[in-house]
Coordinates of N, CA and C in Angstrom, one line a residue:
M1126 N -20.3 10.1 3.2 CA -18.9 9.8 3.5 C -18.1 10.2 2.3
T1127 N -16.9 10.7 2.6 CA -15.9 11.1 1.5 C -14.8 10.1 1.4
A1128 N -14.5 9.7 0.2 CA -13.5 8.7 -0.1 C -12.4 9.3 -1.0
I1129 N -11.1 9.3 -0.5 CA -10.0 9.7 -1.3 C -9.1 8.5 -1.7
A1130 N -8.9 8.3 -2.9 CA -8.1 7.2 -3.4 C -6.7 7.7 -3.8
I1131 N -5.7 7.1 -3.2 CA -4.3 7.4 -3.6 C -3.6 6.1 -4.1
D1132 N -3.2 6.1 -5.3 CA -2.5 4.9 -5.9 C -1.1 5.4 -6.3
G1133 N -0.3 4.4 -6.5 CA 1.1 4.6 -7.0 C 2.0 3.5 -6.7
P1134 N 3.2 3.5 -7.3 CA 4.2 2.4 -7.1 C 4.8 2.4 -5.7
T1135 N 5.5 1.2 -5.4 CA 6.1 1.1 -4.2 C 7.2 2.1 -3.9
G1136 N 7.3 2.6 -2.7 CA 8.3 3.6 -2.3 C 7.9 5.0 -2.7
A1137 N 6.7 5.2 -3.2 CA 6.3 6.6 -3.6 C 6.0 7.5 -2.4
G1138 N 5.9 6.9 -1.2 CA 5.6 7.7 0.0 C 4.1 7.7 0.2
K1139 N 3.3 6.8 -0.4 CA 1.9 6.9 -0.3 C 1.4 6.7 1.2
S1140 N 2.0 5.8 1.9 CA 1.5 5.5 3.3 C 1.8 6.7 4.2
T1141 N 3.0 7.2 4.2 CA 3.3 8.3 5.1 C 2.6 9.6 4.7
I1142 N 2.5 9.9 3.4 CA 1.8 11.1 3.0 C 0.3 11.0 3.2
A1143 N -0.2 9.8 2.9 CA -1.7 9.7 3.1 C -2.0 9.7 4.5
R1144 N -1.2 9.1 5.4 CA -1.4 9.1 6.8 C -1.5 10.6 7.4
R1145 N -0.5 11.4 7.0 CA -0.4 12.7 7.4 C -1.6 13.6 6.9
A1146 N -1.9 13.4 5.6 CA -3.1 14.1 5.1 C -4.4 13.7 5.8
A1147 N -4.5 12.4 6.1 CA -5.7 12.0 6.8 C -5.8 12.7 8.2
E1148 N -4.6 12.7 8.9 CA -4.6 13.4 10.2 C -5.1 14.9 10.1
R1149 N -4.6 15.5 9.0 CA -4.9 17.0 8.8 C -6.4 17.1 8.6
L1150 N -7.0 16.2 7.9 CA -8.4 16.3 7.5 C -9.4 15.7 8.5
G1151 N -8.8 14.9 9.5 CA -9.7 14.2 10.4 C -10.3 13.0 9.8
F1152 N -9.6 12.4 8.8 CA -10.2 11.2 8.1 C -9.5 9.9 8.7
I1153 N -10.0 8.8 8.4 CA -9.4 7.5 8.7 C -8.5 7.2 7.6
Y1154 N -7.2 6.7 7.9 CA -6.3 6.3 6.9 C -6.3 4.8 6.8
V1155 N -6.4 4.3 5.5 CA -6.4 2.9 5.3 C -5.3 2.5 4.3
D1156 N -4.4 1.8 4.8 CA -3.2 1.3 4.1 C -3.5 -0.1 3.6
T1157 N -4.0 -0.2 2.3 CA -4.4 -1.5 1.8 C -3.2 -2.4 1.5
G1158 N -2.1 -1.8 1.2 CA -0.9 -2.6 1.0 C -0.5 -3.4 2.2
A1159 N -0.8 -2.9 3.4 CA -0.6 -3.7 4.6 C -1.4 -5.0 4.7
L1160 N -2.6 -4.9 4.1 CA -3.4 -6.1 4.1 C -2.8 -7.2 3.2
Y1161 N -2.3 -6.8 2.0 CA -1.6 -7.7 1.1 C -0.3 -8.3 1.7
R1162 N 0.4 -7.4 2.4 CA 1.6 -7.8 3.1 C 1.3 -8.8 4.2
T1163 N 0.2 -8.7 4.9 CA -0.1 -9.6 5.9 C -0.5 -11.0 5.3
I1164 N -1.2 -11.0 4.2 CA -1.4 -12.3 3.6 C -0.1 -12.9 3.1
G1165 N 0.8 -12.1 2.5 CA 2.1 -12.6 2.1 C 2.9 -13.1 3.2
L1166 N 2.9 -12.5 4.4 CA 3.5 -12.9 5.6 C 3.0 -14.3 6.0
S1167 N 1.7 -14.4 6.0 CA 1.0 -15.7 6.4 C 1.5 -16.8 5.5
M1168 N 1.5 -16.6 4.2 CA 1.9 -17.6 3.2 C 3.4 -18.0 3.4
L1169 N 4.3 -17.0 3.7 CA 5.7 -17.3 3.9 C 5.9 -18.1 5.1
R1170 N 5.2 -17.8 6.2 CA 5.3 -18.5 7.5 C 4.9 -20.0 7.3
R1171 N 4.0 -20.2 6.4 CA 3.5 -21.6 6.2 C 4.2 -22.3 5.1
G1172 N 5.1 -21.7 4.4 CA 5.9 -22.3 3.4 C 5.1 -22.5 2.1
I1173 N 4.1 -21.7 1.9 CA 3.3 -21.9 0.7 C 4.0 -21.3 -0.5
D1174 N 3.9 -22.0 -1.6 CA 4.6 -21.6 -2.9 C 3.8 -20.4 -3.5
L1175 N 4.4 -19.2 -3.4 CA 3.7 -18.0 -3.9 C 3.5 -18.0 -5.4
S1176 N 4.2 -18.8 -6.1 CA 4.0 -18.9 -7.6 C 2.8 -19.8 -8.0
D1177 N 2.3 -20.5 -6.9 CA 1.2 -21.5 -7.2 C -0.1 -20.8 -6.7
A1178 N -0.9 -20.3 -7.7 CA -2.1 -19.5 -7.4 C -3.1 -20.4 -6.6
A1179 N -3.2 -21.6 -7.0 CA -4.1 -22.5 -6.3 C -3.8 -22.7 -4.9
A1180 N -2.5 -22.9 -4.6 CA -2.0 -23.1 -3.3 C -2.2 -21.8 -2.4
V1181 N -2.0 -20.7 -3.0 CA -2.2 -19.4 -2.3 C -3.7 -19.3 -2.0
A1182 N -4.5 -19.6 -3.0 CA -6.0 -19.5 -2.8 C -6.4 -20.4 -1.7
A1183 N -5.9 -21.6 -1.6 CA -6.3 -22.6 -0.6 C -5.8 -22.1 0.8
G1184 N -4.7 -21.3 0.8 CA -4.1 -20.8 2.0 C -5.0 -19.7 2.7
L1185 N -5.9 -19.2 1.9 CA -6.8 -18.2 2.5 C -7.9 -18.8 3.4
D1186 N -8.1 -20.1 3.2 CA -9.2 -20.7 4.0 C -8.9 -20.6 5.5
G1187 N -9.9 -19.9 6.2 CA -9.8 -19.7 7.6 C -8.9 -18.6 8.0
L1188 N -8.3 -17.9 7.0 CA -7.4 -16.8 7.4 C -8.2 -15.5 7.8
K1189 N -7.7 -14.9 8.8 CA -8.4 -13.7 9.3 C -7.4 -12.5 9.3
V1190 N -7.7 -11.5 8.5 CA -6.9 -10.3 8.4 C -7.8 -9.1 8.7
S1191 N -7.3 -8.2 9.6 CA -8.1 -7.1 9.9 C -7.3 -5.9 10.3
L1192 N -7.9 -4.7 10.3 CA -7.3 -3.5 10.7 C -7.9 -3.0 12.0
R1193 N -7.1 -2.4 12.9 CA -7.6 -1.8 14.1 C -6.9 -0.4 14.2
F1194 N -7.7 0.5 14.6 CA -7.2 1.9 14.7 C -7.1 2.2 16.2
Q1195 N -5.8 2.5 16.6 CA -5.5 2.7 18.0 C -4.7 4.0 18.2
D1196 N -5.3 4.9 18.9 CA -4.7 6.2 19.1 C -4.4 6.9 17.7
G1197 N -5.3 6.7 16.8 CA -5.1 7.3 15.5 C -4.2 6.5 14.5
E1198 N -3.6 5.5 15.0 CA -2.7 4.7 14.2 C -3.3 3.4 13.7
Q1199 N -3.0 3.0 12.5 CA -3.5 1.8 12.0 C -2.6 0.6 12.4
R1200 N -3.2 -0.4 13.0 CA -2.5 -1.6 13.3 C -3.1 -2.8 12.5
V1201 N -2.2 -3.7 12.1 CA -2.7 -4.8 11.2 C -2.6 -6.1 12.0
L1202 N -3.7 -6.8 11.9 CA -3.8 -8.1 12.7 C -3.9 -9.3 11.8
L1203 N -3.1 -10.3 12.1 CA -3.2 -11.6 11.5 C -3.8 -12.5 12.5
G1204 N -5.1 -12.8 12.4 CA -5.8 -13.5 13.5 C -5.8 -12.5 14.6
D1205 N -5.3 -12.8 15.8 CA -5.2 -11.9 16.9 C -3.8 -11.3 17.1
E1206 N -2.9 -11.6 16.2 CA -1.5 -11.1 16.4 C -1.3 -9.8 15.6
D1207 N -0.7 -8.8 16.3 CA -0.4 -7.6 15.7 C 0.9 -7.8 14.9
V1208 N 0.8 -7.7 13.6 CA 2.0 -7.9 12.7 C 2.5 -6.6 12.0
S1209 N 2.1 -5.5 12.6 CA 2.3 -4.2 11.9 C 3.8 -4.0 11.6
G1210 N 4.7 -4.4 12.5 CA 6.1 -4.2 12.3 C 6.7 -5.3 11.4
E1211 N 6.3 -6.5 11.6 CA 6.8 -7.7 10.9 C 6.6 -7.6 9.3
I1212 N 5.5 -6.9 8.9 CA 5.2 -6.9 7.5 C 6.0 -5.9 6.7
R1213 N 6.9 -5.2 7.3 CA 7.6 -4.1 6.6 C 9.0 -4.6 6.1
T1214 N 9.3 -5.9 6.0 CA 10.6 -6.3 5.5 C 10.5 -6.4 3.9
A1215 N 11.7 -6.4 3.3 CA 11.8 -6.6 1.9 C 11.2 -7.9 1.4
E1216 N 11.4 -8.9 2.2 CA 10.9 -10.3 1.8 C 9.4 -10.3 1.8
V1217 N 8.8 -9.7 2.8 CA 7.3 -9.6 2.8 C 6.8 -8.7 1.7
S1218 N 7.5 -7.6 1.4 CA 7.1 -6.7 0.3 C 7.0 -7.4 -1.0
M1219 N 8.0 -8.3 -1.3 CA 8.0 -9.0 -2.5 C 6.9 -10.1 -2.5
A1220 N 6.6 -10.7 -1.3 CA 5.6 -11.7 -1.2 C 4.2 -11.0 -1.4
A1221 N 4.0 -9.8 -0.9 CA 2.8 -9.0 -1.2 C 2.6 -8.8 -2.6
S1222 N 3.6 -8.5 -3.4 CA 3.5 -8.3 -4.8 C 3.0 -9.5 -5.5
K1223 N 3.5 -10.7 -5.1 CA 3.2 -11.9 -5.7 C 1.7 -12.3 -5.4
V1224 N 1.4 -12.3 -4.1 CA 0.0 -12.7 -3.8 C -1.1 -11.8 -4.3
S1225 N -0.7 -10.5 -4.5 CA -1.7 -9.5 -5.0 C -2.1 -9.8 -6.5
A1226 N -1.3 -10.6 -7.2 CA -1.6 -11.0 -8.5 C -2.6 -12.2 -8.6
V1227 N -2.9 -12.8 -7.4 CA -3.8 -13.9 -7.4 C -5.2 -13.4 -7.2
P1228 N -6.1 -13.7 -8.2 CA -7.5 -13.2 -8.1 C -8.2 -13.5 -6.8
A1229 N -8.0 -14.7 -6.2 CA -8.7 -15.1 -5.0 C -8.3 -14.1 -3.8
V1230 N -7.0 -13.7 -3.8 CA -6.6 -12.8 -2.8 C -7.2 -11.4 -2.9
R1231 N -7.3 -10.9 -4.1 CA -8.0 -9.6 -4.3 C -9.4 -9.7 -3.9
E1232 N -10.1 -10.8 -4.3 CA -11.5 -11.0 -3.9 C -11.7 -11.1 -2.4
F1233 N -10.7 -11.7 -1.8 CA -10.8 -11.9 -0.3 C -10.8 -10.6 0.4
L1234 N -10.0 -9.6 -0.1 CA -9.8 -8.3 0.6 C -10.8 -7.2 0.0
F1235 N -11.4 -7.5 -1.1 CA -12.1 -6.5 -1.8 C -13.3 -5.9 -0.9
Q1236 N -14.1 -6.7 -0.4 CA -15.2 -6.2 0.4 C -14.8 -5.6 1.7
L1237 N -13.7 -6.1 2.3 CA -13.2 -5.5 3.5 C -12.8 -4.0 3.3
Q1238 N -12.2 -3.8 2.2 CA -11.7 -2.4 1.8 C -13.0 -1.5 1.5
R1239 N -13.9 -2.0 0.8 CA -15.1 -1.2 0.4 C -15.9 -0.9 1.7
D1240 N -16.0 -1.8 2.6 CA -16.8 -1.6 3.8 C -16.2 -0.5 4.6
M1241 N -14.9 -0.4 4.7 CA -14.3 0.7 5.4 C -14.7 2.0 4.9
A1242 N -14.7 2.1 3.5 CA -15.0 3.4 2.9 C -16.5 3.8 3.0
K1243 N -17.4 2.8 3.2 CA -18.8 3.0 3.4 C -19.1 3.6 4.7
S1244 N -18.4 3.3 5.7 CA -18.7 3.7 7.1 C -17.8 4.8 7.7
N1245 N -16.8 5.2 6.9 CA -15.9 6.3 7.4 C -15.5 7.2 6.3
N1246 N -15.1 8.5 6.7 CA -14.4 9.3 5.7 C -13.0 8.8 5.7
V1247 N -12.5 8.4 4.5 CA -11.2 7.7 4.4 C -10.3 8.3 3.3
I1248 N -9.0 8.1 3.6 CA -8.0 8.2 2.6 C -7.4 6.8 2.5
M1249 N -7.6 6.2 1.3 CA -7.2 4.8 1.1 C -6.1 4.8 0.1
D1250 N -5.0 4.1 0.4 CA -3.9 4.0 -0.6 C -3.6 2.6 -1.0
G1251 N -3.1 2.4 -2.2 CA -2.8 1.1 -2.7 C -2.3 1.1 -4.1
R1252 N -2.7 0.1 -4.9 CA -2.3 0.0 -6.3 C -3.5 0.1 -7.2
D1253 N -4.7 -0.2 -6.7 CA -5.8 -0.2 -7.6 C -7.1 0.4 -6.9
I1254 N -6.8 1.3 -6.0 CA -8.0 1.9 -5.3 C -8.9 2.7 -6.2
G1255 N -8.3 3.6 -7.0 CA -9.1 4.5 -7.8 C -9.6 3.7 -9.1
T1256 N -9.0 2.7 -9.5 CA -9.4 1.9 -10.7 C -10.4 0.8 -10.4
V1257 N -10.2 0.2 -9.2 CA -11.0 -1.0 -9.0 C -11.8 -1.0 -7.6
V1258 N -11.1 -0.7 -6.5 CA -11.7 -0.8 -5.2 C -12.7 0.3 -5.0
L1259 N -12.3 1.6 -5.3 CA -13.2 2.7 -5.1 C -13.3 3.5 -6.4
P1260 N -14.0 2.9 -7.4 CA -14.1 3.6 -8.7 C -14.8 4.9 -8.7
N1261 N -15.7 5.1 -7.6 CA -16.4 6.3 -7.5 C -15.9 7.2 -6.4
A1262 N -14.6 7.1 -6.1 CA -14.0 7.9 -5.1 C -14.1 9.4 -5.4
D1263 N -14.3 10.2 -4.4 CA -14.5 11.6 -4.6 C -13.3 12.3 -5.2
V1264 N -12.1 11.9 -4.8 CA -10.8 12.4 -5.4 C -9.9 11.2 -5.6
K1265 N -9.2 11.2 -6.8 CA -8.2 10.2 -7.1 C -6.9 10.8 -7.4
I1266 N -5.9 10.3 -6.7 CA -4.5 10.8 -6.9 C -3.6 9.7 -7.2
F1267 N -2.7 9.9 -8.2 CA -1.6 8.9 -8.5 C -0.3 9.5 -8.1
L1268 N 0.2 9.0 -7.0 CA 1.5 9.5 -6.4 C 2.7 8.7 -6.9
T1269 N 3.7 9.4 -7.4 CA 4.8 8.7 -7.9 C 6.1 9.5 -7.7
A1270 N 7.2 8.9 -8.1 CA 8.6 9.5 -8.0 C 9.5 8.6 -8.8
S1271 N 10.7 9.1 -9.2 CA 11.6 8.3 -10.0 C 12.0 7.0 -9.2
P1272 N 12.3 5.9 -9.9 CA 12.8 4.7 -9.2 C 13.9 5.0 -8.2
E1273 N 14.9 5.8 -8.7 CA 16.1 6.1 -7.9 C 15.7 6.8 -6.6
I1274 N 14.8 7.8 -6.7 CA 14.4 8.5 -5.5 C 13.6 7.6 -4.6
R1275 N 12.7 6.8 -5.1 CA 11.9 5.9 -4.3 C 12.8 4.9 -3.6
A1276 N 13.8 4.4 -4.3 CA 14.7 3.4 -3.7 C 15.5 4.0 -2.6
R1277 N 16.0 5.3 -2.8 CA 16.8 5.9 -1.8 C 15.9 6.2 -0.5
R1278 N 14.7 6.6 -0.7 CA 13.8 6.8 0.4 C 13.6 5.5 1.2
R1279 N 13.3 4.4 0.5 CA 13.0 3.2 1.1 C 14.3 2.6 1.8
F1280 N 15.4 2.8 1.2 CA 16.7 2.3 1.8 C 17.0 3.0 3.1
E1281 N 16.8 4.4 3.1 CA 17.0 5.1 4.3 C 16.1 4.8 5.4
E1282 N 14.8 4.5 5.0 CA 13.8 4.1 6.0 C 14.2 2.7 6.6
M1283 N 14.6 1.8 5.8 CA 15.0 0.5 6.3 C 16.2 0.5 7.2
I1284 N 17.2 1.3 6.8 CA 18.4 1.4 7.6 C 18.1 2.0 9.0
A1285 N 17.2 3.0 9.0 CA 16.8 3.7 10.2 C 16.1 2.7 11.2
K1286 N 15.5 1.6 10.6 CA 14.8 0.6 11.4 C 15.8 -0.5 11.8
G1287 N 17.1 -0.4 11.4 CA 18.0 -1.4 11.7 C 18.1 -2.6 10.8
M1288 N 17.5 -2.5 9.7 CA 17.5 -3.6 8.7 C 18.8 -3.6 7.9
Q1289 N 19.3 -4.8 7.6 CA 20.5 -4.9 6.9 C 20.2 -5.1 5.4
T1290 N 20.6 -4.1 4.6 CA 20.4 -4.1 3.1 C 21.3 -3.1 2.5
T1291 N 21.3 -3.1 1.1 CA 22.1 -2.1 0.4 C 21.1 -1.3 -0.5
Y1292 N 21.6 -0.1 -0.9 CA 20.8 0.6 -1.8 C 20.5 -0.1 -3.1
E1293 N 21.5 -0.8 -3.6 CA 21.4 -1.6 -4.9 C 20.4 -2.7 -4.7
E1294 N 20.3 -3.4 -3.6 CA 19.3 -4.4 -3.4 C 17.9 -3.8 -3.3
V1295 N 17.8 -2.7 -2.7 CA 16.5 -2.1 -2.6 C 16.0 -1.6 -3.9
L1296 N 16.9 -1.0 -4.7 CA 16.5 -0.6 -6.1 C 16.1 -1.8 -6.9
S1297 N 16.9 -2.8 -6.9 CA 16.6 -4.0 -7.7 C 15.2 -4.6 -7.3
D1298 N 14.9 -4.7 -6.0 CA 13.6 -5.2 -5.5 C 12.5 -4.3 -6.0
L1299 N 12.7 -3.0 -5.9 CA 11.7 -2.0 -6.2 C 11.4 -2.1 -7.7
E1300 N 12.4 -2.2 -8.5 CA 12.2 -2.3 -10.0 C 11.4 -3.6 -10.3
Q1301 N 11.8 -4.7 -9.6 CA 11.1 -6.0 -9.9 C 9.6 -5.8 -9.5
R1302 N 9.4 -5.2 -8.3 CA 8.0 -5.0 -7.9 C 7.2 -4.1 -8.8
D1303 N 7.8 -3.1 -9.3 CA 7.2 -2.2 -10.3 C 6.7 -3.0 -11.5
Y1304 N 7.6 -3.9 -12.0 CA 7.3 -4.7 -13.1 C 6.1 -5.7 -12.8
N1305 N 6.2 -6.3 -11.6 CA 5.1 -7.2 -11.2 C 3.8 -6.5 -11.2
D1306 N 3.8 -5.3 -10.5 CA 2.6 -4.6 -10.3 C 1.9 -4.0 -11.6
T1307 N 2.8 -3.6 -12.5 CA 2.2 -3.1 -13.8 C 1.9 -4.1 -14.8
H1308 N 2.4 -5.3 -14.7 CA 2.2 -6.4 -15.7 C 1.3 -7.5 -15.2
R1309 N 0.7 -7.4 -14.0 CA -0.2 -8.5 -13.6 C -1.5 -8.4 -14.4
A1310 N -2.1 -9.6 -14.6 CA -3.3 -9.6 -15.4 C -4.5 -9.0 -14.7
I1311 N -4.5 -9.1 -13.4 CA -5.7 -8.7 -12.6 C -5.3 -7.3 -12.0
A1312 N -6.1 -6.3 -12.2 CA -6.0 -5.0 -11.6 C -4.5 -4.4 -11.6
P1313 N -3.9 -4.3 -12.8 CA -2.5 -3.8 -12.8 C -2.4 -2.4 -12.3
L1314 N -1.3 -2.0 -11.8 CA -1.0 -0.6 -11.4 C -1.1 0.3 -12.5
K1315 N -2.0 1.3 -12.5 CA -2.0 2.4 -13.5 C -2.9 3.5 -12.9
P1316 N -2.7 4.7 -13.4 CA -3.5 5.8 -12.9 C -4.9 5.7 -13.5
A1317 N -5.9 6.0 -12.6 CA -7.3 6.1 -13.1 C -7.3 7.2 -14.1
P1318 N -8.2 7.1 -15.1 CA -8.3 8.2 -16.1 C -8.4 9.6 -15.6
E1319 N -9.2 9.7 -14.5 CA -9.5 11.0 -13.9 C -8.5 11.4 -12.7
A1320 N -7.5 10.6 -12.5 CA -6.6 10.8 -11.4 C -5.7 12.0 -11.6
V1321 N -5.4 12.7 -10.6 CA -4.3 13.8 -10.7 C -3.0 13.1 -10.3
T1322 N -2.0 13.2 -11.2 CA -0.7 12.6 -11.0 C 0.2 13.7 -10.3
I1323 N 0.8 13.2 -9.2 CA 1.7 14.1 -8.4 C 3.1 13.4 -8.3
D1324 N 4.1 14.0 -8.9 CA 5.4 13.4 -8.9 C 6.2 14.2 -7.8
T1325 N 6.6 13.4 -6.7 CA 7.2 14.0 -5.6 C 8.7 13.9 -5.6
S1326 N 9.3 13.6 -6.7 CA 10.8 13.4 -6.8 C 11.6 14.6 -6.2
G1327 N 11.1 15.8 -6.4 CA 11.9 16.9 -5.9 C 11.3 17.6 -4.7
D1328 N 10.3 16.9 -4.1 CA 9.6 17.5 -2.9 C 10.2 16.9 -1.6
T1329 N 10.1 17.8 -0.6 CA 10.3 17.3 0.8 C 8.9 16.6 1.2
F1330 N 9.0 15.9 2.3 CA 7.7 15.3 2.8 C 6.6 16.3 3.0
D1331 N 6.9 17.4 3.7 CA 5.9 18.4 3.9 C 5.3 19.0 2.6
Q1332 N 6.2 19.2 1.7 CA 5.7 19.7 0.4 C 4.8 18.8 -0.3
A1333 N 5.1 17.5 -0.3 CA 4.3 16.5 -0.9 C 2.9 16.4 -0.2
V1334 N 2.9 16.5 1.1 CA 1.6 16.5 1.8 C 0.8 17.7 1.4
E1335 N 1.4 18.9 1.3 CA 0.6 20.1 1.0 C 0.1 19.9 -0.5
R1336 N 0.8 19.3 -1.4 CA 0.3 19.2 -2.7 C -0.9 18.2 -2.8
V1337 N -0.8 17.2 -2.0 CA -1.9 16.2 -1.9 C -3.2 16.9 -1.3
L1338 N -3.0 17.7 -0.2 CA -4.1 18.4 0.4 C -4.7 19.4 -0.5
A1339 N -3.8 20.1 -1.3 CA -4.3 21.1 -2.3 C -5.3 20.5 -3.3
V1340 N -4.9 19.3 -3.8 CA -5.8 18.6 -4.7 C -7.1 18.2 -4.1
I1341 N -7.0 17.6 -2.9 CA -8.2 17.2 -2.2 C -9.2 18.4 -1.9
R1342 N -8.6 19.5 -1.4 CA -9.4 20.6 -1.0 C -9.9 21.4 -2.2
G1343 N -9.2 21.3 -3.3 CA -9.6 22.0 -4.5 C -10.6 21.2 -5.4
S1344 N -11.0 20.0 -4.9 CA -11.9 19.2 -5.7 C -13.3 19.7 -5.6

C-alpha cells in the first residue's frame, strides 16, 4: 500500500487539493481534520468545557466516530448520524483546534487513522500526518499559503455555503487556530524534516493540484 501524507495550516486547501489528487490517482482520500471536527461538535453539543482536558477525555467514553466512503466521497459519522455538513462551521473549526490539543483525543483517533493507511492506498491530510500518524509515509508534503490568502479562500467558501461571517472574522479565527496548532504541546503543526513544502499563495486550484501530483509522481 502507498501512503501520502499532506500536512499544513487551516485554509491551505489541503482537503480539496488532496481529494482531487486522490481521485486522479485512484487512491482513498482521508480527511483527518474531519475526525477532530466531529469530536469537537460532539463536545459542543453536550456543553463540555473544551479547556478542561479531563472533561474532554471523559467525553470520549462511548463516542463512536467513523468515516464512510460513498460514491467516492468521504462522509463523517457521529454514531449513526452523518455530520459531514455540520462540522464545517467556524465554531466547530475552533472546537477541533482545542480538542486536538488533548492527548486522549489524539490517542482515540490514532489507530483509526493508521488502520485506514494499512488497508488502502491513501492520501491523508491533517496537521501531524507526516510527523506522527504516518511517519513512514511514502511521500510527505507540507501545503501552505499566506494567512491572508487562506482567510480569503475560507471566507469565499463560507459565503458560498450561505454562512454569515466577515473576512476579518475569518482571518482572526484562522490566525488564532494557527497559533493553537503550532504551539500545542502534543504533536504541534510543523513540516516533517523530509517533507516537500508547497506554497500555493499564487496558484489556482488546478495549478496546486498539479504541483502536488508532480511531487507524488516524482518520488
